[in-house]
mmCIF file of C-alpha atoms in Angstrom:
data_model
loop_
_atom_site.group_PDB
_atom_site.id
_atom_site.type_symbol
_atom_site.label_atom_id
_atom_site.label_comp_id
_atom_site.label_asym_id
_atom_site.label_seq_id
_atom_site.Cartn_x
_atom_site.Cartn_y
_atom_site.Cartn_z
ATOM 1 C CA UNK A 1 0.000 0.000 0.000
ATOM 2 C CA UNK A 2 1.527 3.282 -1.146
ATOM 3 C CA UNK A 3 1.205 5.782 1.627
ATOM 4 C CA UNK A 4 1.200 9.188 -0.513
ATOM 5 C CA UNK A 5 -2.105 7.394 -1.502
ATOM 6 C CA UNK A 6 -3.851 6.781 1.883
ATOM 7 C CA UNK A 7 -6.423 9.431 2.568
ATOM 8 C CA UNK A 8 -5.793 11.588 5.751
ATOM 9 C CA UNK A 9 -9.272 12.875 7.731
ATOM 10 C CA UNK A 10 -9.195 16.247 9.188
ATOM 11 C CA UNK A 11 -10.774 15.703 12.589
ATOM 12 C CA UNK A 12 -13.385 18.054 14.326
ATOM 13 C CA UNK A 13 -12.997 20.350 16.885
ATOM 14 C CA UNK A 14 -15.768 17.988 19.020
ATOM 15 C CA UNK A 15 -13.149 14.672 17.756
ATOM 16 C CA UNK A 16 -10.228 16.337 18.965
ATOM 17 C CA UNK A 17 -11.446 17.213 22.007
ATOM 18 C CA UNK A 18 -12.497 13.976 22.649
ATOM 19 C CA UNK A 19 -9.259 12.138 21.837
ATOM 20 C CA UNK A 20 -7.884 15.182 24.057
ATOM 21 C CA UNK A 21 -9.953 13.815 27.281
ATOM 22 C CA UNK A 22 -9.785 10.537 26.322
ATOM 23 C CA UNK A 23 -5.724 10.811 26.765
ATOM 24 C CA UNK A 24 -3.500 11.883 30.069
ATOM 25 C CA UNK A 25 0.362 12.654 28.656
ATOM 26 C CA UNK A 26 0.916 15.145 26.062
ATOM 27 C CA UNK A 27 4.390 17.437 24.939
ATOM 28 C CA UNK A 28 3.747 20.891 25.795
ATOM 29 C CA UNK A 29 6.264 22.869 23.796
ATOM 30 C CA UNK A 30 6.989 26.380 24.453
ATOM 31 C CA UNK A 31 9.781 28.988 24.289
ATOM 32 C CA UNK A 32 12.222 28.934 26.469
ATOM 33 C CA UNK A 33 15.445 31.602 26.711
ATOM 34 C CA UNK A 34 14.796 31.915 23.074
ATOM 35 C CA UNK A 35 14.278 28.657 21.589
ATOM 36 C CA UNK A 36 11.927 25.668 21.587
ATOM 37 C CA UNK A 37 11.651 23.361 24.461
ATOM 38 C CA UNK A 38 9.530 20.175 24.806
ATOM 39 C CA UNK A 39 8.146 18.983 28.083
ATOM 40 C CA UNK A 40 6.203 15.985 28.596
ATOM 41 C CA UNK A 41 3.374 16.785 30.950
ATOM 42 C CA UNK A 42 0.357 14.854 32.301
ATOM 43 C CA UNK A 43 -3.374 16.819 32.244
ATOM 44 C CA UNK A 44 -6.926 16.883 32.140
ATOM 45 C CA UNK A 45 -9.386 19.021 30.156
ATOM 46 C CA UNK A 46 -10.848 21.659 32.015
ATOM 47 C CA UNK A 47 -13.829 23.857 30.257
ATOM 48 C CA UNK A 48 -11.712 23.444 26.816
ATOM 49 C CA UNK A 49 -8.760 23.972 28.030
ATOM 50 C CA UNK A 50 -5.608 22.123 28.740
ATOM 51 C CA UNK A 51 -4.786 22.002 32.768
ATOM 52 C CA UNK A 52 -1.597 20.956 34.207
ATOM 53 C CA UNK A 53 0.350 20.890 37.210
ATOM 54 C CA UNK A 54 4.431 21.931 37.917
ATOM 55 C CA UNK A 55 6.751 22.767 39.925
ATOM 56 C CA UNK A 56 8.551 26.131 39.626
ATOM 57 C CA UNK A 57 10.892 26.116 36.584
ATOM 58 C CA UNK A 58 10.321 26.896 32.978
ATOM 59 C CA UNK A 59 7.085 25.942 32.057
ATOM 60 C CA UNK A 60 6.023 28.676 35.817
ATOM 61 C CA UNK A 61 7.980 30.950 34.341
ATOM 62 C CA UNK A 62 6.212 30.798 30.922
ATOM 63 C CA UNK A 63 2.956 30.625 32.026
ATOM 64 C CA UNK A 64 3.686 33.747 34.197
ATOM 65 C CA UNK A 65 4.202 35.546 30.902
ATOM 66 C CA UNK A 66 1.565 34.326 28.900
ATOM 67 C CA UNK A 67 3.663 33.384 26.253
ATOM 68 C CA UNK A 68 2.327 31.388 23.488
ATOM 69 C CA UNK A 69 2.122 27.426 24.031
ATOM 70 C CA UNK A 70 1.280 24.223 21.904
ATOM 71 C CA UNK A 71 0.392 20.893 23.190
ATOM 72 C CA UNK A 72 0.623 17.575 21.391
ATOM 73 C CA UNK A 73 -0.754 14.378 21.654
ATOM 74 C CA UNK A 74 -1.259 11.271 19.529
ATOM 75 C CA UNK A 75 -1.828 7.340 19.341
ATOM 76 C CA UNK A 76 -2.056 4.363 17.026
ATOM 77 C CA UNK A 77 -4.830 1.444 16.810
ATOM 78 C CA UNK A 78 -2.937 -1.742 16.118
ATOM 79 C CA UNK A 79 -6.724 -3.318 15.705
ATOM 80 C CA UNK A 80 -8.223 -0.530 13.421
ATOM 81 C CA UNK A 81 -4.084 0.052 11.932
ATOM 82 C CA UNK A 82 -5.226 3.904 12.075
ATOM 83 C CA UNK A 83 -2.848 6.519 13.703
ATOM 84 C CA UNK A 84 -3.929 10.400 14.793
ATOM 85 C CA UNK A 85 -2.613 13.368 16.653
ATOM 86 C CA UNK A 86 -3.918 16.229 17.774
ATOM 87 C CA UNK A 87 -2.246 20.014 18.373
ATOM 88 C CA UNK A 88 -3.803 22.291 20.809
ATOM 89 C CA UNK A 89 -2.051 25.829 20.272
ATOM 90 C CA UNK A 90 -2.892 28.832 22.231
ATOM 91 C CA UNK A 91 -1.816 30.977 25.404
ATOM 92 C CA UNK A 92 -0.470 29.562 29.165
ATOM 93 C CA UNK A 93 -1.923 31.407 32.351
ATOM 94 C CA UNK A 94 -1.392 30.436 35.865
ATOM 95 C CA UNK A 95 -4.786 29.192 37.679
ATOM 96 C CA UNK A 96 -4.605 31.503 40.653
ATOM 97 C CA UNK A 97 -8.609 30.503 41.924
ATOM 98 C CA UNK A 98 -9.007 27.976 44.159
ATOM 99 C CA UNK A 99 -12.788 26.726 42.854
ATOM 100 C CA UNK A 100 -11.116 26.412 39.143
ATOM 101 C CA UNK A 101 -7.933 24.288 41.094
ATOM 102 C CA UNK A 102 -10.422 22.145 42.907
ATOM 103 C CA UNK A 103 -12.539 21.499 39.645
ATOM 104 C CA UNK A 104 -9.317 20.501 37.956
ATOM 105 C CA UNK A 105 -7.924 18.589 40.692
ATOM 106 C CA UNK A 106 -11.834 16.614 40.937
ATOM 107 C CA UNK A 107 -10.798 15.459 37.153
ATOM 108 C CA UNK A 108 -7.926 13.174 38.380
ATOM 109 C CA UNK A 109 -5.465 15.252 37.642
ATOM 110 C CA UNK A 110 -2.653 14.095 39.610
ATOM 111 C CA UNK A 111 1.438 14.801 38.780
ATOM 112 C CA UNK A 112 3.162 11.467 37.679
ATOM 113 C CA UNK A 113 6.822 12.979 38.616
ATOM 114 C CA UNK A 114 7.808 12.941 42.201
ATOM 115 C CA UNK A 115 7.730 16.465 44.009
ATOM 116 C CA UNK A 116 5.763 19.436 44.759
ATOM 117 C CA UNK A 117 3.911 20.833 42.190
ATOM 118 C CA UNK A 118 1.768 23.350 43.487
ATOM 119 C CA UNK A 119 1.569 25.498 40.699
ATOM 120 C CA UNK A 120 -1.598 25.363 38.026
ATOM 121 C CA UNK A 121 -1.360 26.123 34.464
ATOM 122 C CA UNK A 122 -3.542 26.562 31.631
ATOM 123 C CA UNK A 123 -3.400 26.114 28.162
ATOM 124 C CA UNK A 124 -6.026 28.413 26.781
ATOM 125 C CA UNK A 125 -7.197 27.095 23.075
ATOM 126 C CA UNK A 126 -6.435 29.293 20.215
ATOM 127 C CA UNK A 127 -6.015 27.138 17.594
ATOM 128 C CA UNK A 128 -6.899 22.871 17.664
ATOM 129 C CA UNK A 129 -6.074 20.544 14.879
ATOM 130 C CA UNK A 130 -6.003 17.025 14.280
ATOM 131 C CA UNK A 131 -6.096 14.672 12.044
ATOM 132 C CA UNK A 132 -6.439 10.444 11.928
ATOM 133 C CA UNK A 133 -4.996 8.206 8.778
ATOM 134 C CA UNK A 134 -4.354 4.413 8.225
ATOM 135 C CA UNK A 135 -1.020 3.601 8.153
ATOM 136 C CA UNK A 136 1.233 2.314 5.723
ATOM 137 C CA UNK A 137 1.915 -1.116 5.907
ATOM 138 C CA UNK A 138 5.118 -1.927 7.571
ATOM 139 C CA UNK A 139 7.812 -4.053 5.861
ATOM 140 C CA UNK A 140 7.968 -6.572 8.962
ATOM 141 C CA UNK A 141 10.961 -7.952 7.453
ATOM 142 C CA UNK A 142 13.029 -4.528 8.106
ATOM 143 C CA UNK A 143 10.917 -2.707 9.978
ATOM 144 C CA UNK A 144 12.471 -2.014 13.637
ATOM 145 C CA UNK A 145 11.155 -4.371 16.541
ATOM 146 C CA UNK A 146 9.699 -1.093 18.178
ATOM 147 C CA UNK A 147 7.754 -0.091 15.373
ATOM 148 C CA UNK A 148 4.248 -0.170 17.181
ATOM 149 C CA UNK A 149 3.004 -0.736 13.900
ATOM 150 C CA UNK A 150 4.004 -4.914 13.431
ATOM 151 C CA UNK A 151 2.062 -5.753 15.973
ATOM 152 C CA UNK A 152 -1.032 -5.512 13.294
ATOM 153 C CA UNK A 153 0.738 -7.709 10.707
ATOM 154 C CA UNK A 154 2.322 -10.258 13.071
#
């Protein structure tokens, strides 16, 4: 199967949040002294928003200055062979009330490193994209033993 011919589907902004709620670890990449840095962070979806959790550090610091923000996330289907990902970009803030903390917190929101992380953050939604498409079909004679893809053609 050539994969230049595979159709990709632009998901909806209803799909993507769902996948979005649906999921717990995403790569929030902002700027950082400059230049791009990815963090791997667990959250929850609060009122259409991304909400997360950290200790003080560069991702604080950030959100302190409402700097600009995306958020990435995305899976494969061995049983359906179809992969997606979804892009949340948009604006960090620091969640300073205690009722919007709470309501967060209530959504099992819950750090997965070690440590205090006392400080709330927000991902505000500018801009959400996604998209889902059937993967090519792997050459499970070269393809790498990681490639979560074999495990559909084994």
């Amino acid at each position: 199967m050539d994969s230049l011919k595979l159709p990709i589907e632009n998901l909806s902004f209803d799909d993507c949040w769902e996948l979005l709620e649906d999921d717990t670890l995403g790569r929030l990449a902002i700027v950082v002294d400059g230049h791009p840095e990815v963090f791997p962070v667990n959250y929850v979806v609060h009122r259409r928003s991304i909400a997360f959790r950290t200790a003080a550090g560069s991702k604080l610091w950030g959100a302190m200055m409402e700097r600009p923000a995306a958020l990435e996330i995305d899976g494969y289907d061995p049983a359906t062979e179809l992969a997606w990902s979804v892009v949340v970009r948009g604006d960090t803030q620091v969640i300073e009330d205690q009722e919007d903390m709470d309501a967060v917190d209530s959504l099992g929101l819950e750090p997965w490193q070690p440590g205090e992380k006392s400080n709330y953050i927000r991902l505000n939604a500018k801009a959400l994209t996604g998209r889902r498409f059937q993967v090519n079909r792997p050459d499970v004679w070269n393809t790498r033993l990681q490639d979560r893809r074999r495990a559909s053609f084994e």
